[in-house]
Coordinates of C-alpha atoms and ligand atoms in Angstrom, one line a residue:
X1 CA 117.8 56.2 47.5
X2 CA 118.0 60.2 48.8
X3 CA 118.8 61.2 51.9
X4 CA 115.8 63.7 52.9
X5 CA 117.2 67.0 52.8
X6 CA 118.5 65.9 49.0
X7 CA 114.9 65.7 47.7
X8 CA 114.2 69.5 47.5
X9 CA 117.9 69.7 45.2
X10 CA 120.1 72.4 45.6
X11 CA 122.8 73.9 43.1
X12 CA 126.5 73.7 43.1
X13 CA 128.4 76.3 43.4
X14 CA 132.1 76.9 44.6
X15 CA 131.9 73.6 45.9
X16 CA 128.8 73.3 47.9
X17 CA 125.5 72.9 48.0
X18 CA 123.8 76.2 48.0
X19 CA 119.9 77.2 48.2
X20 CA 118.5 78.8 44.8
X21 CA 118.1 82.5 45.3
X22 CA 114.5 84.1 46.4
X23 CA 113.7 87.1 45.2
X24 CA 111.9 89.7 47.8
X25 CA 108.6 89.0 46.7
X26 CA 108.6 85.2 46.2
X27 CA 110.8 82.2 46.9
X28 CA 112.9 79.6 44.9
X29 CA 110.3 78.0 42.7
X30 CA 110.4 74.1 42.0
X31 CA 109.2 71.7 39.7
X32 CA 108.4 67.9 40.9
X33 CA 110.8 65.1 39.7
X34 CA 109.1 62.3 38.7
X35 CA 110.3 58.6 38.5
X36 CA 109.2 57.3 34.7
X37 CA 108.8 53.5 36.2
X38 CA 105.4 54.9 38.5
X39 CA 105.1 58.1 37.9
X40 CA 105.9 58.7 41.8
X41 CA 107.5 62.1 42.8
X42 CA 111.2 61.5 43.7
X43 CA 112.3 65.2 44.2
X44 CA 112.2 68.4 43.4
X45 CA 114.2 70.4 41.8
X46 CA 114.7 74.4 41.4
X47 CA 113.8 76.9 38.8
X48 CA 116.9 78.7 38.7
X49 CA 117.6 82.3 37.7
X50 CA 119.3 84.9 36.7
X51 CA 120.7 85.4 40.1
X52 CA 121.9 81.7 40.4
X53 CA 123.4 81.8 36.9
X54 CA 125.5 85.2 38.4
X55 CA 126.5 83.2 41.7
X56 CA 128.0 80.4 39.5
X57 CA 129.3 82.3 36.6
X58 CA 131.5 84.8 39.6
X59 CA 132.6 81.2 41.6
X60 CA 133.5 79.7 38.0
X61 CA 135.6 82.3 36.8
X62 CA 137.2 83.0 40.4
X63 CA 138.4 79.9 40.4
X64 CA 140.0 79.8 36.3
X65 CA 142.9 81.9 37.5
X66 CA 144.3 79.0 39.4
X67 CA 143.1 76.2 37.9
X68 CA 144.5 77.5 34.3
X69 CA 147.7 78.3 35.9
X70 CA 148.3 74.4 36.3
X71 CA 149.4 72.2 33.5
X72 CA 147.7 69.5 31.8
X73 CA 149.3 66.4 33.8
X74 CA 148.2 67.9 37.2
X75 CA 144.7 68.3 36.4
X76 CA 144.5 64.8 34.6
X77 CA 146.1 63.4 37.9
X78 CA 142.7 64.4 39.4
X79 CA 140.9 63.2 36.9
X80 CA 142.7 59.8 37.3
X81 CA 141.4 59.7 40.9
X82 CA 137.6 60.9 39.7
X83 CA 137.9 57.5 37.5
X84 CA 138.4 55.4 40.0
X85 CA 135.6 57.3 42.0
X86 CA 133.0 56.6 39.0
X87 CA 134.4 52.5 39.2
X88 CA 133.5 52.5 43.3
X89 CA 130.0 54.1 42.6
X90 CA 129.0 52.4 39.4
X91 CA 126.5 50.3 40.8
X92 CA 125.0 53.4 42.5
X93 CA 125.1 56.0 39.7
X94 CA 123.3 53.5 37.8
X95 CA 120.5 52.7 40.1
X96 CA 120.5 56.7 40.2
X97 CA 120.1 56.6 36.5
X98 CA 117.2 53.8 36.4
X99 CA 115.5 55.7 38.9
X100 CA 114.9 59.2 37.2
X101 CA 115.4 58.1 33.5
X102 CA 113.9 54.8 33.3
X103 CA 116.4 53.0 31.8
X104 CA 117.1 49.0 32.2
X105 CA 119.8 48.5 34.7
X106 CA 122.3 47.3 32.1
X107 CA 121.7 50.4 30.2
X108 CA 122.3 52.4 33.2
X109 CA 125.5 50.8 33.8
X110 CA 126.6 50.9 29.9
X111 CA 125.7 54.7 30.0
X112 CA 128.0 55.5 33.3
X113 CA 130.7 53.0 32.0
X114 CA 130.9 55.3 28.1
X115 CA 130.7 58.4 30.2
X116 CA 133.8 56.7 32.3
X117 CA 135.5 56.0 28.6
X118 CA 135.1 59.9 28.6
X119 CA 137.1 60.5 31.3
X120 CA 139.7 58.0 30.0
X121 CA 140.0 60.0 27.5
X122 CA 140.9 63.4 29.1
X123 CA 143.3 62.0 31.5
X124 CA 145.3 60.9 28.5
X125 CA 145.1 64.5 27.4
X126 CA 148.8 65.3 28.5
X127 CA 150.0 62.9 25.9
X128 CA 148.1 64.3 22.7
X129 CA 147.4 67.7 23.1
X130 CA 150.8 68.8 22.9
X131 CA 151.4 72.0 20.3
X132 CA 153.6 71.6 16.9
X133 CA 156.7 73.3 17.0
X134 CA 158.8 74.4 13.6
X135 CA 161.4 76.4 12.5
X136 CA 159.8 78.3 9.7
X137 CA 163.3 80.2 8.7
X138 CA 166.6 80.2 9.2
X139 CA 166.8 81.5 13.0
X140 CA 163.2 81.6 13.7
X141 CA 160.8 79.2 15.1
X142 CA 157.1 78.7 15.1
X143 CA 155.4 77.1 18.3
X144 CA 151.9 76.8 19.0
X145 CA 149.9 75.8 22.5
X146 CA 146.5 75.0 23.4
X147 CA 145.0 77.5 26.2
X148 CA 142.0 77.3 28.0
X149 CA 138.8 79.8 27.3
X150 CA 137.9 80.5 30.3
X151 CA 134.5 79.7 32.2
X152 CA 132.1 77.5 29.7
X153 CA 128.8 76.3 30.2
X154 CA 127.4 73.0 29.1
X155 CA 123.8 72.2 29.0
X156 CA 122.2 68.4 28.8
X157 CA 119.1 66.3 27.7
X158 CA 117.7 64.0 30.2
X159 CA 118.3 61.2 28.2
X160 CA 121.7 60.0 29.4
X161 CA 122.3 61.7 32.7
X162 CA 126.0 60.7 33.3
X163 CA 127.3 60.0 29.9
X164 CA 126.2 63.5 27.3
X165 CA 127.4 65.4 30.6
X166 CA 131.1 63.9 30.5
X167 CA 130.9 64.7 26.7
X168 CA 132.1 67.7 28.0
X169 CA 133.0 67.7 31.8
X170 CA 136.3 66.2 31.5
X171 CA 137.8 67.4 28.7
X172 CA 136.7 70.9 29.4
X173 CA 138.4 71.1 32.9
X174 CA 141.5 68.9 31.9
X175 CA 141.7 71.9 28.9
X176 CA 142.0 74.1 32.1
X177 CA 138.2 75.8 32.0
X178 CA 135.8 76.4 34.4
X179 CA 132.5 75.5 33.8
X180 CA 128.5 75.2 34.8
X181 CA 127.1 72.5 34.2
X182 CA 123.1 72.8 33.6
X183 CA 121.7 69.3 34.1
X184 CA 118.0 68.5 32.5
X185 CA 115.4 69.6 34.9
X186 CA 113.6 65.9 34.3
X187 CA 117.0 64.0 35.3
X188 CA 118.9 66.1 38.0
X189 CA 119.7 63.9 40.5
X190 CA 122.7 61.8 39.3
X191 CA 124.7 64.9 38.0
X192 CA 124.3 66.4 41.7
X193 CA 125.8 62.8 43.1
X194 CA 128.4 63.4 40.8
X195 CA 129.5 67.0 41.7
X196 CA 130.6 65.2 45.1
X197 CA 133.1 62.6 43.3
X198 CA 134.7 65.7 41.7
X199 CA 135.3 67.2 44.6
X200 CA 136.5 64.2 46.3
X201 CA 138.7 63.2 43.6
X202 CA 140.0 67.0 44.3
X203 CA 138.7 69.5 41.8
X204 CA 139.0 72.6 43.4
X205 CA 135.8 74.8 44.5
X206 CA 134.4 76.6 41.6
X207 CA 136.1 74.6 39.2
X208 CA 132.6 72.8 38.4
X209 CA 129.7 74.0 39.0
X210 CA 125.8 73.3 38.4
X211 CA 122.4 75.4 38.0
X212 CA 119.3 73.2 37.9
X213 CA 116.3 74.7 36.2
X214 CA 114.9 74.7 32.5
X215 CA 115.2 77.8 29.7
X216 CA 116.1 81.0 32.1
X217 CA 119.5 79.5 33.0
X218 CA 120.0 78.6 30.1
X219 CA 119.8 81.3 28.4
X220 CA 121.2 83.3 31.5
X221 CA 124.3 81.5 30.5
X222 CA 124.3 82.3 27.1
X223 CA 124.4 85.8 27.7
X224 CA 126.6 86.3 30.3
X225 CA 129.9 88.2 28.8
X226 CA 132.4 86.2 31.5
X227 CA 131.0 82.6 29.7
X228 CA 133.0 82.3 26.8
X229 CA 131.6 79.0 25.5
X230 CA 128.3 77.0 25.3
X231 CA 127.9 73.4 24.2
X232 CA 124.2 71.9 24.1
X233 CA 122.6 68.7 23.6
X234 CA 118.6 68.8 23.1
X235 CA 116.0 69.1 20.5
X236 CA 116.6 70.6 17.1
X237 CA 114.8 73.8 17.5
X238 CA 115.8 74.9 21.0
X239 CA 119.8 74.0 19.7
X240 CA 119.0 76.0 16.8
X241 CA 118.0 78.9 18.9
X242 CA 121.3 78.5 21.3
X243 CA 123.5 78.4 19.0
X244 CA 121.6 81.6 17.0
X245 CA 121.9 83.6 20.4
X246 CA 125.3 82.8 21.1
X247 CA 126.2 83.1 17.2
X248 CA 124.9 86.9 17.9
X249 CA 126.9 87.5 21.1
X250 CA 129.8 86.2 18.5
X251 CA 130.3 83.7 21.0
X252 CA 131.7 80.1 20.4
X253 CA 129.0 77.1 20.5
X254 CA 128.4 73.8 19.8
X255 CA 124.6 72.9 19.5
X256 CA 123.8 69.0 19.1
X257 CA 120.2 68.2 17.9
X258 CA 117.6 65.9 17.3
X259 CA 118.1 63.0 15.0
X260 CA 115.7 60.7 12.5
X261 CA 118.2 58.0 11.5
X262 CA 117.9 55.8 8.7
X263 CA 119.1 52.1 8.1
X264 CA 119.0 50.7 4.4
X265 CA 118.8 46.8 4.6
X266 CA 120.3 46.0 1.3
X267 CA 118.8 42.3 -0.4
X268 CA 122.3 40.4 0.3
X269 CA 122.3 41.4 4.4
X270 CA 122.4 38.4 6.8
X271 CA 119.0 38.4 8.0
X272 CA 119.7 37.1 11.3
X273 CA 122.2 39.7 12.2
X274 CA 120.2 42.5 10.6
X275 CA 117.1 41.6 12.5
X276 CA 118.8 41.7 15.7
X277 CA 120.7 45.0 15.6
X278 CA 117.9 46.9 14.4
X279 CA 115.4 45.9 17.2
X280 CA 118.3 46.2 19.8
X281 CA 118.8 49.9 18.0
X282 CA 115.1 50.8 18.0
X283 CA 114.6 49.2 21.5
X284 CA 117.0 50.1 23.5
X285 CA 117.2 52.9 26.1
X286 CA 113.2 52.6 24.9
X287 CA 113.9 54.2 21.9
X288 CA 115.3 57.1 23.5
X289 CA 118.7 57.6 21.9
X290 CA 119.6 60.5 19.6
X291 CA 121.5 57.1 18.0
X292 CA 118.6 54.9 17.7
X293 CA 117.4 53.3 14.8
X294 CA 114.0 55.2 13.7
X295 CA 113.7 54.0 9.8
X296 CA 114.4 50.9 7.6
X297 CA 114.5 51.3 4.1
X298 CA 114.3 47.8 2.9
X299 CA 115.1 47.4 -0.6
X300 CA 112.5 45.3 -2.1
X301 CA 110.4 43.4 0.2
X302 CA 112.2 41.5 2.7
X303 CA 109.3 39.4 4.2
X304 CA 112.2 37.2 6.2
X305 CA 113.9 40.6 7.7
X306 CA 110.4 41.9 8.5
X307 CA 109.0 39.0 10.2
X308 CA 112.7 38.4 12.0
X309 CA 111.8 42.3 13.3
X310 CA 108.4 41.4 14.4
X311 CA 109.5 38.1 16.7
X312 CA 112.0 39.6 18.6
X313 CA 110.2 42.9 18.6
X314 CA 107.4 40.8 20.0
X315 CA 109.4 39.1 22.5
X316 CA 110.2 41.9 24.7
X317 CA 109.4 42.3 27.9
X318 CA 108.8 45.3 30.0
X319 CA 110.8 45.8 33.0
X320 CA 114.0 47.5 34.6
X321 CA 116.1 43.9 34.0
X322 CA 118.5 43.6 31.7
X323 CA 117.0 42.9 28.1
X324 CA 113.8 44.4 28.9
X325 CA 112.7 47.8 28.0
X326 CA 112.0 50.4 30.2
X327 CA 109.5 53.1 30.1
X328 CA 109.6 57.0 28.5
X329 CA 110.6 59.6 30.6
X330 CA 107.0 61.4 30.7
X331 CA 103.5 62.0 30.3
X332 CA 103.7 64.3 27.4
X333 CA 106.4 61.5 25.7
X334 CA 103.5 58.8 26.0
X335 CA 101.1 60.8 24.6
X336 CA 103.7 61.9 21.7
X337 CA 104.9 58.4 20.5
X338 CA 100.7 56.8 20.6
X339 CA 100.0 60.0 18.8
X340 CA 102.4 59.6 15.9
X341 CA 101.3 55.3 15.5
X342 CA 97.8 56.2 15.4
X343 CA 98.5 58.5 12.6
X344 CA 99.9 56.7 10.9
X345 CA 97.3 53.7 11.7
X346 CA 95.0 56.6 9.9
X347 CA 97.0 57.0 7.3
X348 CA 97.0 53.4 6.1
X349 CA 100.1 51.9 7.4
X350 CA 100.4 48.5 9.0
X351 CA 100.7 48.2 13.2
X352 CA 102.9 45.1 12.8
X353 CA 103.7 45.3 16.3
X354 CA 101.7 47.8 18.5
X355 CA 102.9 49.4 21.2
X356 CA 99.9 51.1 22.5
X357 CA 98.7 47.9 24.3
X358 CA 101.3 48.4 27.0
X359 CA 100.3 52.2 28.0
X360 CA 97.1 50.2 28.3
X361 CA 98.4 47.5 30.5
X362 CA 100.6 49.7 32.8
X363 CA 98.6 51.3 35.6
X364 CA 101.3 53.7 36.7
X365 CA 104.3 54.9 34.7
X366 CA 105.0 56.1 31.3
X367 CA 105.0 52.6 29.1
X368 CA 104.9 52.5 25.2
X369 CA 106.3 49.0 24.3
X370 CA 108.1 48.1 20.7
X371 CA 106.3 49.1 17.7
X372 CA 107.1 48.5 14.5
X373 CA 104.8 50.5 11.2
X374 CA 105.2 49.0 8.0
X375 CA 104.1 52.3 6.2
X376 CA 103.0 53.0 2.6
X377 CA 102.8 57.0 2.5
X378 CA 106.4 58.0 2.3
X379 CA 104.5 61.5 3.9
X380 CA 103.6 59.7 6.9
X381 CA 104.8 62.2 10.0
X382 CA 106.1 59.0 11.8
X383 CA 108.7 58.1 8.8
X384 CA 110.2 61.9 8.5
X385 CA 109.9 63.7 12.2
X386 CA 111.9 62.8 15.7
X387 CA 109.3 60.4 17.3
X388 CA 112.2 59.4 20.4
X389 CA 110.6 56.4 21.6
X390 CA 110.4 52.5 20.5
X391 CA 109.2 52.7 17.1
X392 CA 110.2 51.4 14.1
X393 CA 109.4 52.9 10.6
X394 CA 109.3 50.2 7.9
X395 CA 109.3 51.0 4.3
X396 CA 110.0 49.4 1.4
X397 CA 111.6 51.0 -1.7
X398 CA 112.6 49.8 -5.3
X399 CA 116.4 51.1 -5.2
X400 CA 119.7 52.1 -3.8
X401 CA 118.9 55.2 -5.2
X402 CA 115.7 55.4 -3.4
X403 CA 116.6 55.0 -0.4
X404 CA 119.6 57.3 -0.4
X405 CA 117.1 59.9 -1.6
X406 CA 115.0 59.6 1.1
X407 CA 117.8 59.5 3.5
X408 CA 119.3 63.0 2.1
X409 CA 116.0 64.7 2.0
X410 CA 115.5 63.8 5.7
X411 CA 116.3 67.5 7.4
X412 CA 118.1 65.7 9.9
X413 CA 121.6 64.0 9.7
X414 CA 122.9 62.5 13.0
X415 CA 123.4 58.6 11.5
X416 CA 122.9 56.3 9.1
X417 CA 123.6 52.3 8.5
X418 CA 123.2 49.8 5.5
X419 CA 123.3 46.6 6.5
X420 CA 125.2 44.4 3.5
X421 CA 127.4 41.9 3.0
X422 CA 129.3 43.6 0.2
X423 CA 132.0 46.2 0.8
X424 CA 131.3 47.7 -2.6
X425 CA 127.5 48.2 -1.6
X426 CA 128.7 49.6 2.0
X427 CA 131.1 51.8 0.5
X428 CA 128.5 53.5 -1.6
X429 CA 126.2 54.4 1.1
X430 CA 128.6 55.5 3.2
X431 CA 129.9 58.4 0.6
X432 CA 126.9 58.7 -0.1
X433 CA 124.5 59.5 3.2
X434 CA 123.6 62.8 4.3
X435 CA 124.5 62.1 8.5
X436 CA 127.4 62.6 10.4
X437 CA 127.8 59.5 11.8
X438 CA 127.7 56.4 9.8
X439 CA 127.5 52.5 10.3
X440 CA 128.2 49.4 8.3
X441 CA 126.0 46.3 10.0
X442 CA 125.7 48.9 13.3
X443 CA 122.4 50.7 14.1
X444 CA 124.0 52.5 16.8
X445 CA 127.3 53.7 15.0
X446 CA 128.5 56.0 18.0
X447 CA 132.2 57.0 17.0
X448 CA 134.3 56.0 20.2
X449 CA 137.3 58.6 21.6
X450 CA 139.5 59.7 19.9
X451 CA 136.8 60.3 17.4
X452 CA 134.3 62.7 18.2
X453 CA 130.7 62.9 18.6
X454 CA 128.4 65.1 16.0
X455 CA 125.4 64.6 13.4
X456 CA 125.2 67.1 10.0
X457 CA 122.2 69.3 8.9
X458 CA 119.7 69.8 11.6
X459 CA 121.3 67.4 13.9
X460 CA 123.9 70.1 14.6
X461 CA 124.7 73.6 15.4
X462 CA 127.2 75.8 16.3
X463 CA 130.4 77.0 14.9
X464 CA 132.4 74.3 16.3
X465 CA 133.0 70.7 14.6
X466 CA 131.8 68.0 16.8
X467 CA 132.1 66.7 20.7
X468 CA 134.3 64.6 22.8
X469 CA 137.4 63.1 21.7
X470 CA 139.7 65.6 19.3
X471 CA 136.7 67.7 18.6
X472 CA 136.0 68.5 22.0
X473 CA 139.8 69.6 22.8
X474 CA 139.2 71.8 19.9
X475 CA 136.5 73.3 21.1
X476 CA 137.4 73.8 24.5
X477 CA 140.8 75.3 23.7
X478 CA 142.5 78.3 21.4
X479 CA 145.9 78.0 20.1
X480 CA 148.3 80.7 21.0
X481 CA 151.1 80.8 18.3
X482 CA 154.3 82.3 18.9
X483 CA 157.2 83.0 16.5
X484 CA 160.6 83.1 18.1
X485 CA 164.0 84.5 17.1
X486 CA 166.9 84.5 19.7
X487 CA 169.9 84.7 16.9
X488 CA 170.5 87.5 14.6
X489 CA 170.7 86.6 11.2
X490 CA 173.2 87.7 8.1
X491 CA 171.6 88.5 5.3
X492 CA 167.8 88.3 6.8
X493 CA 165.0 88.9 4.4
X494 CA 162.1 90.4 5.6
X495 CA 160.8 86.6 6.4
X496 CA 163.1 86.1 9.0
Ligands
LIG501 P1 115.3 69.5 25.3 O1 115.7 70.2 24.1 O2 113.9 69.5 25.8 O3 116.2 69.9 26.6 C1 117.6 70.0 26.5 C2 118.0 71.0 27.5 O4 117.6 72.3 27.2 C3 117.6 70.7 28.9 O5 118.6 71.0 29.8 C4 116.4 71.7 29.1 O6 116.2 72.1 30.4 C5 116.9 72.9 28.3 N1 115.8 73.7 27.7 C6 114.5 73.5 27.7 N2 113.8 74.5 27.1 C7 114.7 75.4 26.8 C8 114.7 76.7 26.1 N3 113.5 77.2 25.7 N4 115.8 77.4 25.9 C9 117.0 76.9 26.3 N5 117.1 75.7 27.0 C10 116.0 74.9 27.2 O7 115.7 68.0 25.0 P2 115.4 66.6 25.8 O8 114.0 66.3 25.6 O9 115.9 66.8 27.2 O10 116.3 65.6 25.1 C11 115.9 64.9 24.0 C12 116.5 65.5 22.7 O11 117.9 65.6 22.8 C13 116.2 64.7 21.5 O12 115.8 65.5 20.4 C14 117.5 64.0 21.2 O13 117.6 63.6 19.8 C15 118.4 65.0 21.5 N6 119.8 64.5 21.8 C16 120.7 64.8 20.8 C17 122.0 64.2 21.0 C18 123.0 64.5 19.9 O14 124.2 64.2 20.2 N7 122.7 65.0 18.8 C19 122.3 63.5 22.1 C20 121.3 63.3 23.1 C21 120.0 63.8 22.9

């Protein structure tokens, strides 16, 4: 899959691939990248610093004079070119992606195919990002334009490798930034086979750049006074630090969280249809999906729903083919998600469906297969915190009201669903959930461009609204306004 000399990775910068920097007294430190499907080392990435985060930040905001300088419609005519790049190496991106994520092949592809619908969207930029224009009094006129921020820096989870990254890639650069990109240290290799289709579609050196490594960049990054910006995507408490660090530097940010997401199945749902969203939400990506489903408030006991859930649940397979389910990313995830079941297990609830049997089965890899928990204690750890694997929470309450109480006490707030065939019952939960993102009869509600990306309450941070689509041009772009007056006027007022 890698060339040789790709498997110790290097960063990006100015548009090549450059060694991290050693310090007198030791060299470039790596960690090992491994593949989730055996556990076998694929590469090795580097431990960035301080010193790399310099390099890129002085490459990145060389090359904003120029790149800002040119308007919208010439930078989405690169971008246009970068799209057709992503079609021609789909099929390799994705086996990129199964590789160091573990995802299903089909996933894979879906994942580089949304983060193409991305790019779709910022080389449409020229014709909606155009500035309001109004004569506010006799004589004098009131215009407003978008302008770039400068250099921004954009930090990712591992668990989609192509598509959170062109959440913000594309729309940054066709705003007229420059940017570094800090890829997760667990998946790095796909964003560094993408650096290459940007400069061969022909974003100029500098323009995009990427720093490997975990916190030190990061937060390199943050404080560096020439990076104007920062959007992350992650966990809940290191977005909440982020965006407090930046917040203190006064500086803009977007920090996107964790999620626990909720679906209410209400009494009149179609079964069928119900059952198989909510194990294709739960399932997919192995659970892995700051989207996923991770609850289901039934509302009274819905022994058909349940046993629908189990079936399928049961009828999964393991594997990288399309409809099975692949593994978790690591070790530590493995050993998170059996942790959090056998809780629960301890705690009373039901193992309906038990996952555990596959990290058994599975002599290399990182393998938990579907489980679903039919719980009693509402304080069960496994029904209120991020578990990020295939498991299912079941629990049955008496009410609409008790389940939309659960659902706003949740600290989290990314999405929601009820599954219902009545608008009037839809209508209520929708007004009434405590997430960001909601979905009638959809357990994986993800708001397509133009709409933007974002969660409420823990699930977000930052002083900025949301990401991608109109969100993301507002956050990676200031309004200049300008008044105008090029005719004196009789009898002006001080107005005018
Ligand atoms: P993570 O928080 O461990 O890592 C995210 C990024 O932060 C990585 O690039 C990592 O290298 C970097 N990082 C690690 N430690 C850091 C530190 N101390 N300071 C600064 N940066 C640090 O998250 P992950 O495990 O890669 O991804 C899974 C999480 O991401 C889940 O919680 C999931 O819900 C969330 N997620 C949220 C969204 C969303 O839109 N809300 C989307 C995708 C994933």
């Amino acid at each position: 899959m890698f060339a040789q000399e790709q498997t110790h990775l290097r960063n990006w910068i100015n548009g090549e691939f450059v060694d991290p920097v050693s310090s007198d007294v030791a060299p470039a430190k790596y960690l090992p990248v491994t593949s989730p499907y055996n556990a076998k080392v694929i590469g090795h990435v580097p431990l960035s610093t301080v010193e790399d985060v310099n390099r890129a930040v002085a490459a990145a905001s060389a090359a904003f004079p120029a790149w800002s300088k040119r308007t919208v419609k010439d930078r989405a005519a690169i971008l246009i070119r970068f799209h057709s790049l992503l079609t021609k190496h789909l099929d390799q991106l994705a086996d990129i992606v199964v590789l160091e994520n573990g995802k299903n092949k089909a996933e894979a592809l879906a994942s580089v195919l949304k983060g193409q619908e991305t790019v779709e969207y910022a080389l449409s930029l020229p014709q909606v990002v155009q500035g309001k224009m109004l004569e506010v009094s006799r004589g004098v006129t009131c215009y407003d334009t978008r302008c770039p921020l400068g250099v921004v820096a954009s930090v990712v989870p591992f668990n989609f490798p192509v598509m959170v990254p062109m959440w913000t890639v594309p729309i940054a650069i066709a705003m007229g930034n420059t940017m570094i990109l800090k890829p997760s240290e667990k998946v790095p290799f796909t964003m560094t086979k993408i650096v290459e289709l940007l400069k061969e579609a022909g974003v100029p050196d500098g323009v995009v750049n990427l720093v490997h490594g975990t916190a030190e960049p990061v937060n390199a990054l943050i404080d560096h006074p020439d990076v104007k910006a920062v959007t992350f995507v992650g966990t809940s408490h290191i977005a909440e630090a982020v965006s407090q660090r930046a917040h203190r530097l006064n500086k803009r940010v977007l920090a996107l969280g964790g999620a626990k997401n909720h679906m209410v199945s209400a009494p009149d749902c179609n079964i069928e249809m119900t059952s198989t969203d909510v194990v294709n939400s739960y399932t997919g990506c192995s659970g892995q999906r700051c989207m996923a489903a991770t609850v289901l408030l039934t509302i009274g006991h819905q022994q058909e729903l349940i046993d629908k859930i189990v079936a399928k649940s049961q009828a999964l397979r393991a594997g990288s083919q399309a409809g099975q389910v692949g593994p978790v990313i690591d070790q530590a995830s493995v050993n998170k998600i059996t942790r959090y079941i056998s809780e629960s297990e301890a705690s009373g609830a039901k193992i309906l469906v038990d996952g555990r049997s596959w990290t058994k089965e599975h002599q290399e890899g990182f393998w938990v297969g579907p489980t679903v928990i039919l719980h009693t204690n509402k304080q069960d750890a496994a029904l209120n915190e991020e578990i990020f694997g295939p498991v299912l929470s079941i629990l049955a309450v008496e009410s609409a009201d008790e389940a939309l109480e659960i659902e706003n006490a949740n600290p989290y707030g990314n999405a929601a669903c009820i599954y219902t065939n009545s608008g009037a019952t839809a209508d209520h939960f929708v007004k009434r959930f405590s997430a960001g993102m909601c979905g009638v009869n959809i357990g994986v509600a993800v708001p397509r461009e133009p709409f933007s990306f974002g969660g409420w309450n823990k699930s977000r941070f930052g002083n900025h609204c949301d990401i991608t689509g109109d969100g993301g041009v507002e956050f990676f772009s200031t309004r200049r306004k300008v008044t105008t007056k090029w005719v004196p006027q009789e009898n002006a007022s001080w107005m005018s």
